[in-house]
Amino acid sequence: VGASAGCPELVPVVAKKRMADLGGEIRYHDDLYYRGARPVVSDAAYDRLLGELLRLEGCFPELADPASPTAGVGSSDKEKLTVAHEGPMLSLNSTVGSEAVEALLRRLAQHRIGEPLLVQPKVDGLPVELLYKKGRLVSAATRGDGLSGEDVTERAGRVQGIPRQLIPPFPERLAVRGEVYADLPLFAAAQAGKTQEEWYSTPRYLAAATLRTGNPDPWALAALRFFPYQLVNPLSLGRTLESERQALQRLAAWGFPVAAAESRTARNLEEIRAVYRHYLIHRSEQPFAIDGIVVKADSLSLQKKLGEGRRAPSWAAAWKFPPATVRTTVVGIDWSTGRTGRRTPVAEVAPVTLGGISVARASLHSEAEMVRLGVSAGAEVIVALMGDVIPQIIEVVSRGPHPPGPLDLLTEAPAIDACLSDSPQCREQFLARALHFVSNKGLDIPGLGAGRLRTLIEAGRVTDLPSFFELQESDLAFLPGFGADSARQVSESLAAARRPPVSRLIRAIGIPGIGPANAERLGSHFPNLEYLAAAGVEELSAIPGLQSERAGNVRAFFASSGGQKLLKRLRLLGIVEPPEEPESAAITTTHRRGSFSAVLPPTLK
Ligand SMILES: NC(=O)c1ccc[n+]([C@@H]2O[C@H](COP(=O)([O-])OP(=O)(O)OC[C@H]3O[C@@H](n4cnc5c(N)ncnc54)[C@H](O)[C@@H]3O)[C@@H](O)[C@H]2O)c1
Ligand SMILES: [Zn+2]
């Protein structure tokens, strides 16, 4: 039971489970955020999860998972992390509000009082580490897992503001960190007149996508700039260097675009707050997207004394801005149908620009939220950019002429096997299921977006999920925008996806309540979908971390007629291995266990 103040009173088994659930959830969001730069929740929602996990780990250190997402930074495909960093490349302790900065001030006060602090804008882009040998840029890497990153040297060398050759005199070896960001005026100009599907959702996404692709858009590369914020191991460069400020001056002398004006000094919270306000007010006039300010101890020896934790240095902290907002009018309410059949309201608003992106639709989360806020056509509302990506209505300034409603909404939960195949009433929900099936959350088949899927479904080429495996190149070749090459690529990807890892297949078919973490649990327990389908609630409930409600969902899904049909089709197409004895309906647990080895590849036996 948690002892220290502010710790929840949980029995260890409950605390451990909560920590495991939080860890799985956070890993999932990390993956979307760092790997694809495509988050699905707001930063605030993400920070709440991380905050809760950090707190629980503080309260129950003996229960903490050594591989917890709090033990490192970021997430990436490990095999791409080919460049080792000069030292750990960490995150920052940050809060919306001044808490993290106040905690930094308390830590500093314990050491020395009155040390000047450095305050910089927190530039929202992609962090990179640059390595120079004999003045020449020899490598550039993303943050990756903090210890090594992806090699982006070729593109980095073409970014304005990253010198390929330093101005002498320079040290033999030099490592510099900074943020590669998209210049906002160039980003906005290039964005104009393009549809949302064609374009980069945010400046940060543009920077991440452009730097990490082998074949970048020339204009996007031309929009990139560099904001250097750290000289790595400055104390190794000689005793003359004492402060962060001096280090920045050195960077300028070597040819980096260090705008000294961007770094201010402050001595206390009031002075920091003044800088914070300045940047908050002048946020939109900056050439880069800013998501807060960063406060650092200026003295390098003090930095060294304070050291760093596993996730973040102890000598710095970030004070993040609240989400950007804008005022607009609701034009109408649009209902979208998710793959589980849940309908969510989306507000169509008079188009406005917010944080560099054009907003015409804003999320309302749920009908309950819509009713609570009183959102209807004609209402004047405040839209906020959650996580700097998802526009959401947070407040109604004045109501529309008619209250929300009539609520022609589903009141009962949809059937567990609803719309696993196409039919006129199921079109939208099946489309959502199909989209999920081939998305990177499912089988990950690039090139099949909503528009193309709709064409395939309307043409009767895709009638249920397994029909993807029956698609011929000729079915694909007639899709809008598809040539022979893209048709072949998609058909090759589909062929390659015929033997997905079980967890991926579980995720792809979309059993209600089974997200990535649960799919992982189920997949590591059952080496074949057949065994999962045959498992009883009792066996499912015994899987560590799987709630009994979820176990019930899995059971109900495979017992339903839709689930049975799906399994049968997958079996016929050879996507799942047929059970050893298809005739025996009642396969016992021991029998299933016993037959595990039969389906494992020889190397795993
Ligand atoms: N919405 C999601 O699903 C999701 C998922 C993962 C992370 N996130 C967000 O990202 C945050 C964590 O990401 P992070 O680890 O990149 O941390 P962060 O972006 O909050 O802060 C650390 C980074 O700030 C950058 N930075 C910019 N200007 C700087 C300056 N002047 N000095 C020093 N550093 C500067 C550096 O790149 C550094 O790595 C979370 O708090 C969360 O808000 C969101
Ligand atoms: Zn960031």
XYZ file of C-alpha atoms and ligand atoms in Angstrom:
650
model
C 0.000 0.000 0.000
C 1.330 3.416 -0.996
C 2.887 5.124 1.961
C 3.931 8.639 0.986
C 1.521 11.563 0.918
C -0.628 11.835 -2.185
C -0.297 8.160 -3.020
C -3.470 6.237 -3.790
C -4.324 3.423 -1.393
C -4.165 0.471 -3.705
C -3.356 -3.130 -3.006
C -0.229 -4.139 -4.922
C -2.001 -6.368 -7.426
C -4.384 -3.564 -8.408
C -1.632 -0.975 -8.569
C 0.513 -3.247 -10.680
C -2.321 -3.891 -13.094
C -3.119 -0.192 -13.406
C 0.560 0.498 -14.092
C 0.688 -2.221 -16.731
C -2.460 -0.845 -18.401
C -1.117 2.705 -18.372
C 2.207 1.480 -19.750
C 0.505 -0.305 -22.632
C -1.648 2.705 -23.431
C 1.300 5.108 -23.347
C 3.401 2.850 -25.542
C 0.598 2.797 -28.090
C 0.396 6.606 -28.198
C 4.188 6.915 -28.278
C 4.199 4.708 -31.291
C 1.702 6.850 -33.182
C 3.373 10.069 -32.090
C 7.031 9.289 -32.631
C 6.883 6.734 -35.392
C 4.225 8.290 -37.543
C 3.934 11.763 -35.964
C 0.164 11.086 -36.073
C -1.219 11.265 -32.538
C -4.858 10.335 -31.899
C -5.206 11.963 -28.477
C -4.381 15.442 -27.245
C -1.048 16.118 -25.555
C -3.015 16.978 -22.430
C -4.682 13.560 -22.420
C -1.322 11.897 -23.032
C 0.334 13.903 -20.274
C -2.405 12.808 -17.845
C -1.647 9.144 -18.537
C 2.102 9.692 -18.206
C 1.614 11.762 -15.054
C -0.462 9.033 -13.432
C 2.090 6.366 -14.307
C 5.000 8.441 -13.009
C 3.077 9.041 -9.777
C 2.252 5.361 -9.309
C 5.854 4.394 -10.000
C 6.916 6.907 -7.372
C 4.452 5.421 -4.900
C 5.187 1.773 -5.715
C 8.802 1.694 -6.892
C 9.095 -2.034 -6.217
C 6.224 -2.729 -8.649
C 7.540 -0.585 -11.506
C 8.211 -2.363 -14.781
C 11.918 -1.923 -15.669
C 10.804 -1.625 -19.287
C 8.197 1.051 -18.484
C 7.815 3.790 -21.104
C 8.892 6.229 -18.384
C 12.321 4.589 -18.395
C 13.271 6.150 -21.691
C 12.164 8.540 -24.389
C 10.415 8.187 -27.686
C 9.814 5.051 -29.661
C 11.002 3.863 -33.020
C 11.660 0.820 -35.108
C 14.743 -0.490 -33.343
C 16.398 -1.679 -36.525
C 16.382 1.869 -37.883
C 18.324 3.230 -34.907
C 21.752 3.050 -36.427
C 23.489 6.180 -35.121
C 24.634 6.208 -31.479
C 24.323 9.535 -29.684
C 27.168 11.336 -27.929
C 25.199 10.988 -24.696
C 21.571 10.235 -23.824
C 19.208 12.504 -25.731
C 16.395 13.090 -23.263
C 12.974 14.682 -23.010
C 12.084 17.558 -20.677
C 10.092 17.699 -17.477
C 7.102 19.679 -18.604
C 3.666 20.796 -17.457
C 0.960 23.035 -18.841
C 1.266 25.674 -16.153
C 4.303 26.557 -14.099
C 4.569 23.413 -11.907
C 7.578 21.831 -13.637
C 9.428 25.154 -13.679
C 8.661 25.738 -10.010
C 10.023 22.290 -9.212
C 13.200 23.239 -11.102
C 13.499 26.437 -9.064
C 13.204 24.399 -5.866
C 15.963 22.029 -7.007
C 18.194 24.971 -7.880
C 17.540 26.636 -4.564
C 18.959 23.598 -2.817
C 22.271 24.119 -4.577
C 22.944 27.765 -5.120
C 20.710 30.746 -4.905
C 20.559 33.530 -7.436
C 22.053 31.677 -10.386
C 20.771 33.186 -13.605
C 18.438 31.069 -15.670
C 18.157 30.882 -19.418
C 14.696 31.016 -20.981
C 14.108 29.915 -24.568
C 11.091 29.231 -26.740
C 10.167 25.556 -26.903
C 10.275 25.055 -30.648
C 7.948 22.331 -31.867
C 9.756 20.301 -34.480
C 11.941 17.222 -34.666
C 15.038 17.095 -32.444
C 18.290 16.011 -34.106
C 21.892 15.545 -33.061
C 24.555 16.715 -35.508
C 28.107 15.450 -35.388
C 31.016 17.418 -36.849
C 34.504 16.051 -37.345
C 37.248 18.458 -38.359
C 34.507 20.987 -39.002
C 32.574 18.818 -41.439
C 29.070 17.511 -40.858
C 29.488 13.743 -40.749
C 26.188 12.597 -39.326
C 22.726 13.687 -38.247
C 20.365 11.507 -36.242
C 16.877 11.727 -34.775
C 16.348 11.219 -31.047
C 15.121 7.658 -31.536
C 15.107 5.827 -28.224
C 17.401 8.429 -26.674
C 20.534 6.325 -27.018
C 20.642 6.053 -30.787
C 18.596 7.478 -33.591
C 17.709 7.191 -37.255
C 20.276 8.364 -39.747
C 19.009 11.551 -41.449
C 22.386 12.924 -42.537
C 21.563 13.253 -46.215
C 18.439 15.428 -45.687
C 19.894 17.322 -42.712
C 22.766 18.484 -44.881
C 20.217 20.216 -47.093
C 18.374 22.026 -44.288
C 18.903 25.766 -44.192
C 20.638 26.643 -40.934
C 22.588 23.399 -40.625
C 26.122 24.242 -41.732
C 27.850 21.458 -43.621
C 31.173 23.129 -42.877
C 31.896 25.074 -39.690
C 33.631 28.446 -39.648
C 37.103 27.976 -38.072
C 38.549 27.757 -35.541
C 36.589 24.714 -34.420
C 37.309 21.688 -32.245
C 38.224 18.297 -33.750
C 34.902 16.842 -32.771
C 31.664 18.646 -32.006
C 28.104 17.522 -31.335
C 25.193 19.942 -31.516
C 21.530 19.377 -30.792
C 18.596 21.362 -32.004
C 15.148 21.296 -33.446
C 14.461 20.984 -37.169
C 11.222 22.882 -37.733
C 9.063 24.057 -40.623
C 9.154 27.785 -41.282
C 5.565 28.866 -40.549
C 5.056 31.386 -43.378
C 6.400 28.872 -45.920
C 4.298 26.111 -44.394
C 1.125 28.208 -44.588
C 1.847 29.332 -48.166
C 2.429 25.811 -49.407
C -0.599 24.507 -47.529
C -2.980 26.965 -49.192
C -5.316 25.499 -51.770
C -4.567 21.879 -50.924
C -7.001 19.396 -49.490
C -6.430 17.953 -46.052
C -5.729 14.484 -47.404
C -2.969 15.732 -49.662
C -1.169 17.809 -47.118
C 0.855 17.824 -43.934
C -1.374 18.146 -40.896
C 1.010 20.240 -38.813
C 4.396 21.927 -39.123
C 5.859 19.318 -36.787
C 4.538 16.509 -38.943
C 6.044 18.123 -42.026
C 9.447 18.343 -40.338
C 9.334 14.759 -39.091
C 8.043 13.266 -42.326
C 10.430 15.200 -44.570
C 13.542 14.514 -42.586
C 12.800 10.822 -42.170
C 11.875 9.932 -45.736
C 14.474 8.976 -48.309
C 12.583 10.816 -50.987
C 11.371 14.164 -49.591
C 9.228 16.790 -51.353
C 11.697 19.442 -52.527
C 9.464 22.307 -51.382
C 9.003 20.717 -47.951
C 12.754 20.331 -47.562
C 13.135 23.976 -48.549
C 10.728 24.977 -45.750
C 12.883 23.374 -43.038
C 15.019 25.430 -40.671
C 17.242 24.651 -37.696
C 17.049 25.954 -34.141
C 20.175 24.879 -32.228
C 19.643 24.663 -28.490
C 22.472 22.616 -27.062
C 26.186 22.063 -27.376
C 26.825 18.491 -26.243
C 29.523 17.934 -23.588
C 30.544 21.619 -23.559
C 32.907 21.115 -20.632
C 35.057 18.864 -22.791
C 35.757 21.818 -25.096
C 37.948 23.655 -22.635
C 37.731 25.602 -19.433
C 36.828 28.890 -21.097
C 33.276 27.725 -21.562
C 31.255 28.294 -18.400
C 27.679 28.939 -19.368
C 24.983 27.854 -21.744
C 24.898 31.430 -23.021
C 28.583 31.330 -23.963
C 28.009 27.991 -25.661
C 25.310 29.585 -27.803
C 27.695 32.382 -28.757
C 30.209 29.771 -29.873
C 27.570 28.125 -32.014
C 26.895 31.463 -33.697
C 30.613 31.924 -34.381
C 30.785 28.496 -36.026
C 27.973 29.467 -38.374
C 24.786 28.306 -36.671
C 21.763 30.602 -36.858
C 21.676 31.336 -33.151
C 19.362 34.233 -32.613
C 20.775 35.433 -29.311
C 17.534 37.373 -28.912
C 15.724 34.071 -28.503
C 17.520 33.357 -25.241
C 16.612 35.553 -22.319
C 17.813 35.508 -18.742
C 15.604 35.444 -15.689
C 16.281 35.184 -11.972
C 12.959 34.163 -10.504
C 9.483 32.913 -11.288
C 8.132 36.425 -11.923
C 10.761 37.126 -14.568
C 10.166 33.735 -16.142
C 6.441 34.426 -16.208
C 7.082 37.673 -18.072
C 8.956 35.807 -20.807
C 6.218 33.158 -20.888
C 3.570 35.872 -21.429
C 5.643 37.504 -24.123
C 5.865 34.303 -26.134
C 2.228 33.414 -25.524
C 1.083 36.779 -26.892
C 3.524 36.856 -29.807
C 3.267 33.178 -30.552
C 1.750 33.548 -34.006
C 4.351 36.131 -35.096
C 7.247 33.704 -34.629
C 8.688 31.925 -37.648
C 8.378 28.574 -35.844
C 5.614 26.737 -34.017
C 6.120 27.128 -30.266
C 4.487 24.954 -27.655
C 5.895 26.604 -24.538
C 9.097 27.885 -23.003
C 12.145 26.019 -21.732
C 13.956 27.163 -18.591
C 17.554 26.028 -18.014
C 20.259 26.542 -15.452
C 22.813 28.706 -17.264
C 25.921 27.571 -15.413
C 27.438 24.459 -16.988
C 29.002 23.321 -13.729
C 25.640 23.667 -12.000
C 24.054 21.627 -14.789
C 26.629 18.956 -14.218
C 26.006 18.968 -10.500
C 22.236 18.574 -10.956
C 22.681 15.788 -13.488
C 19.947 13.972 -15.313
C 17.224 11.404 -14.671
C 16.194 8.581 -16.946
C 13.702 10.671 -18.883
C 14.826 14.251 -18.474
C 17.682 16.426 -17.211
C 17.281 17.867 -13.720
C 18.650 21.234 -14.776
C 15.849 22.194 -17.157
C 12.048 22.261 -17.333
C 9.351 23.284 -19.770
C 6.268 25.395 -19.186
C 3.841 24.447 -21.895
C 1.200 26.679 -23.446
C -2.456 25.809 -23.141
C -3.875 24.707 -26.500
C -4.319 27.425 -29.141
C -7.912 28.621 -29.554
C -10.015 30.509 -32.087
C -13.621 31.713 -32.244
C -15.953 30.596 -35.024
C -19.563 29.669 -35.828
C -21.094 26.216 -36.113
C -22.618 25.619 -39.528
C -24.031 22.163 -38.859
C -23.558 18.840 -37.100
C -22.306 15.812 -38.961
C -22.512 12.325 -37.480
C -19.668 9.970 -38.208
C -19.894 6.237 -37.682
C -16.960 4.418 -36.144
C -16.094 0.792 -36.747
C -17.838 -0.338 -33.568
C -20.992 1.398 -34.764
C -20.708 4.237 -32.305
C -21.796 7.522 -33.826
C -19.990 10.679 -32.870
C -20.977 14.233 -33.644
C -18.557 16.416 -35.577
C -19.261 20.133 -35.873
C -18.887 21.771 -39.251
C -17.648 25.277 -38.590
C -17.053 28.398 -40.656
C -13.439 27.839 -41.781
C -10.774 29.504 -39.651
C -7.014 29.214 -39.325
C -5.664 27.881 -36.090
C -2.038 27.136 -35.268
C -1.139 27.211 -38.942
C -3.822 24.793 -40.112
C -7.194 25.452 -41.694
C -10.082 24.172 -39.601
C -13.528 23.438 -41.052
C -14.559 20.585 -38.747
C -14.201 20.266 -35.010
C -14.583 17.261 -32.805
C -17.238 17.185 -30.085
C -16.088 13.935 -28.503
C -19.563 12.542 -27.794
C -23.234 13.406 -27.913
C -23.132 13.890 -24.146
C -20.431 16.502 -24.553
C -22.407 18.161 -27.356
C -25.493 18.417 -25.175
C -23.493 19.552 -22.145
C -21.862 22.371 -24.106
C -25.100 23.208 -25.950
C -23.580 23.054 -29.429
C -25.951 23.373 -32.396
C -26.020 25.106 -35.761
C -25.601 28.838 -35.384
C -23.764 28.631 -32.073
C -20.664 30.745 -31.653
C -17.921 28.568 -30.211
C -14.294 28.439 -29.129
C -12.242 25.787 -30.916
C -8.976 24.603 -29.379
C -6.205 22.660 -31.031
C -5.703 19.678 -28.775
C -2.224 18.247 -28.941
C -1.633 20.814 -31.657
C -3.496 18.532 -34.058
C -7.110 17.806 -33.237
C -9.507 20.746 -33.415
C -12.090 20.446 -30.691
C -14.944 22.645 -29.437
C -14.268 23.544 -25.818
C -16.762 26.306 -25.132
C -19.967 27.885 -26.413
C -19.893 31.689 -26.447
C -23.493 32.117 -27.584
C -26.041 29.439 -28.386
C -27.678 28.818 -31.745
C -31.387 29.421 -32.403
C -32.239 25.759 -31.736
C -30.918 23.575 -28.929
C -29.029 20.394 -29.825
C -31.147 17.543 -31.060
C -33.409 15.825 -31.823
C -31.139 13.080 -30.667
C -31.748 10.412 -33.258
C -28.988 8.429 -31.658
C -28.395 4.835 -30.918
C -29.345 4.145 -27.362
C -28.403 0.491 -27.248
C -24.899 -0.749 -27.656
C -24.380 -2.088 -31.182
C -24.119 -5.858 -31.627
C -20.654 -7.201 -31.029
C -20.422 -8.528 -34.594
C -22.197 -5.601 -36.221
C -21.301 -4.803 -39.810
C -18.446 -7.242 -40.345
C -19.596 -7.320 -43.945
C -21.065 -4.787 -46.309
C -24.779 -4.113 -46.726
C -26.737 -0.932 -47.462
C -27.423 -0.253 -43.752
C -23.842 -1.143 -42.860
C -21.990 0.816 -45.510
C -20.461 3.492 -43.266
C -19.609 1.211 -40.386
C -18.193 -1.479 -42.627
C -16.095 1.140 -44.393
C -14.733 2.213 -41.007
C -13.955 -1.411 -40.155
C -12.285 -2.018 -43.513
C -10.244 1.154 -43.165
C -9.047 0.009 -39.753
C -8.289 -3.469 -41.107
C -5.773 -2.168 -43.658
C -4.521 0.859 -41.689
C -1.247 0.901 -39.787
C -3.267 -0.099 -36.724
C -4.261 -3.229 -38.612
C -2.478 -5.049 -41.403
C -0.686 -1.895 -42.505
C -1.312 -1.906 -46.260
C -0.169 1.466 -47.591
C -2.113 3.098 -50.395
C -5.673 2.190 -49.384
C -7.345 5.326 -48.011
C -11.030 5.955 -47.333
C -11.779 7.151 -50.879
C -10.278 4.100 -52.555
C -11.863 1.695 -50.107
C -15.265 3.231 -50.769
C -14.736 2.646 -54.486
C -13.768 -0.994 -53.884
C -16.755 -1.561 -51.611
C -19.217 0.139 -53.934
C -17.877 -1.918 -56.816
C -18.484 -5.089 -54.796
C -14.780 -6.004 -54.797
C -14.576 -5.834 -51.014
C -17.603 -7.298 -49.229
C -16.056 -8.435 -45.956
C -12.630 -8.201 -44.322
C -11.172 -11.408 -45.773
C -12.037 -10.226 -49.297
C -8.910 -8.074 -49.199
C -6.956 -11.283 -49.670
C -8.967 -12.095 -52.773
C -8.268 -8.807 -54.526
C -6.544 -9.131 -57.861
C -4.212 -6.597 -59.352
C -6.859 -5.930 -61.985
C -9.399 -5.030 -59.270
C -6.985 -2.415 -57.988
C -5.765 -1.019 -61.270
C -9.007 0.816 -61.949
C -8.930 2.732 -58.662
C -8.699 6.499 -59.047
C -5.079 7.565 -59.030
C -3.846 3.988 -59.335
C -1.583 2.903 -62.136
C -0.200 -0.542 -62.834
C 2.651 0.137 -60.403
C 0.557 1.109 -57.408
C -1.842 -1.766 -58.106
C 1.072 -4.171 -58.060
C 2.505 -2.647 -54.891
C -0.786 -2.936 -53.012
C -1.315 -6.446 -54.217
C 2.209 -7.384 -53.131
C 1.629 -5.827 -49.701
C -1.582 -7.821 -49.387
C 0.187 -11.020 -50.360
C 2.905 -10.300 -47.797
C 0.246 -9.689 -45.119
C -1.287 -13.139 -45.526
C 0.630 -14.418 -42.493
C 0.291 -11.579 -39.993
C 1.466 -12.004 -36.410
C -1.600 -13.137 -34.426
C -1.663 -9.965 -32.331
C -1.795 -7.867 -35.500
C -4.615 -9.935 -36.936
C -6.549 -9.671 -33.654
C -6.098 -5.933 -33.718
C -7.108 -5.700 -37.352
C -10.427 -7.524 -37.077
C -11.524 -5.053 -34.426
C -13.123 -6.901 -31.525
C -14.845 -4.247 -29.402
C -12.641 -3.280 -26.467
C -9.557 -5.059 -27.793
C -6.993 -2.360 -28.462
C -3.307 -2.809 -29.189
C -2.303 -3.675 -25.627
C -4.956 -6.379 -25.273
C -4.233 -7.703 -28.760
C -0.609 -8.059 -27.697
C -1.647 -9.968 -24.571
C -3.931 -12.285 -26.505
C -1.412 -12.750 -29.302
C 1.360 -13.788 -26.969
C -0.949 -16.303 -25.294
C -2.485 -17.827 -28.412
C -0.123 -18.587 -31.286
C -3.060 -19.095 -33.655
C -6.357 -17.281 -34.067
C -8.172 -20.628 -33.998
C -7.160 -21.224 -30.403
C -8.265 -17.765 -29.380
C -11.606 -18.329 -31.087
C -12.077 -21.596 -29.215
C -11.010 -20.281 -25.806
C -13.574 -20.067 -23.032
C -14.157 -17.058 -20.797
C -12.340 -18.749 -17.955
C -9.136 -19.269 -19.865
C -9.368 -15.762 -21.326
C -9.940 -14.193 -17.924
C -6.803 -15.867 -16.631
C -4.637 -13.911 -19.059
C -2.716 -11.351 -17.007
C -3.908 -7.821 -17.640
C -7.064 -8.733 -19.560
C -10.210 -7.462 -17.862
C -13.010 -10.007 -17.549
C -15.318 -7.712 -19.521
C -12.843 -7.852 -22.405
C -12.608 -11.616 -22.071
C -16.380 -11.687 -22.443
C -16.168 -9.561 -25.584
C -13.687 -11.940 -27.193
C -15.850 -14.919 -26.372
C -19.029 -13.199 -27.604
C -17.306 -12.077 -30.788
C -16.234 -15.552 -31.852
C -19.550 -17.043 -30.754
C -21.510 -14.551 -32.860
C -22.616 -15.456 -36.358
C -20.523 -12.621 -37.816
C -17.449 -13.792 -35.928
C -17.949 -17.408 -36.962
C -18.340 -16.410 -40.569
C -15.224 -14.272 -40.457
C -13.185 -17.125 -39.004
C -14.483 -19.549 -41.578
C -13.570 -17.243 -44.438
C -10.073 -16.628 -43.036
C -9.642 -20.376 -42.748
C -10.793 -21.017 -46.312
C -8.395 -18.408 -47.622
C -5.540 -19.953 -45.671
C -4.964 -16.882 -43.516
C -5.390 -18.864 -40.308
C -4.301 -22.452 -39.840
C -7.256 -24.820 -39.629
C -7.461 -26.639 -36.284
C -5.785 -30.006 -36.210
C -9.057 -31.906 -36.121
C -11.703 -29.661 -37.599
C -14.431 -32.212 -36.798
C -13.955 -32.245 -33.025
C -15.945 -29.327 -31.750
C -14.833 -29.560 -28.146
C -11.089 -29.155 -28.092
C -9.849 -29.269 -24.542
C -7.375 -26.862 -23.111
C -4.731 -29.509 -22.715
C -5.213 -30.631 -26.259
C -4.786 -27.090 -27.497
C -1.700 -26.612 -25.400
C -0.375 -29.880 -26.692
C -0.838 -28.885 -30.286
C 0.961 -25.546 -29.914
C 4.236 -26.967 -31.071
C 2.638 -28.241 -34.232
C 2.070 -24.726 -35.540
C 5.303 -23.135 -34.374
C 8.060 -22.710 -36.907
C 10.915 -25.162 -36.226
C 13.203 -22.447 -34.852
C 10.811 -21.752 -31.993
C 10.308 -25.323 -30.912
N -0.594 13.140 -28.078
C 0.144 12.042 -28.018
O -0.294 10.941 -28.337
C 1.544 12.149 -27.548
C 2.370 11.033 -27.537
C 3.684 11.175 -27.102
C 4.128 12.430 -26.719
N 3.287 13.504 -26.765
C 3.704 14.845 -26.338
O 5.057 15.007 -26.406
C 5.573 15.287 -25.111
C 6.793 14.474 -24.909
O 7.526 14.594 -26.048
P 9.038 14.881 -25.970
O 9.691 13.818 -25.189
O 9.478 15.210 -27.330
O 9.108 16.115 -25.030
P 8.710 17.592 -25.261
O 8.465 17.883 -26.689
O 7.637 17.974 -24.338
O 10.045 18.299 -24.756
C 11.357 17.866 -25.052
C 11.805 18.346 -26.369
O 11.671 19.739 -26.502
C 12.436 20.108 -27.614
N 12.878 21.503 -27.507
C 12.341 22.518 -28.205
N 12.923 23.667 -27.903
C 13.876 23.406 -26.992
C 14.812 24.215 -26.291
N 14.877 25.530 -26.473
N 15.638 23.613 -25.418
C 15.566 22.276 -25.199
N 14.692 21.465 -25.840
C 13.849 22.018 -26.720
C 13.519 19.094 -27.744
O 13.317 18.437 -28.964
C 13.262 18.111 -26.648
O 13.485 16.810 -27.053
C 4.522 14.887 -24.123
O 4.570 15.683 -22.990
C 3.272 15.010 -24.929
O 2.722 16.295 -24.719
C 2.028 13.383 -27.156
Zn 8.138 17.970 -28.694
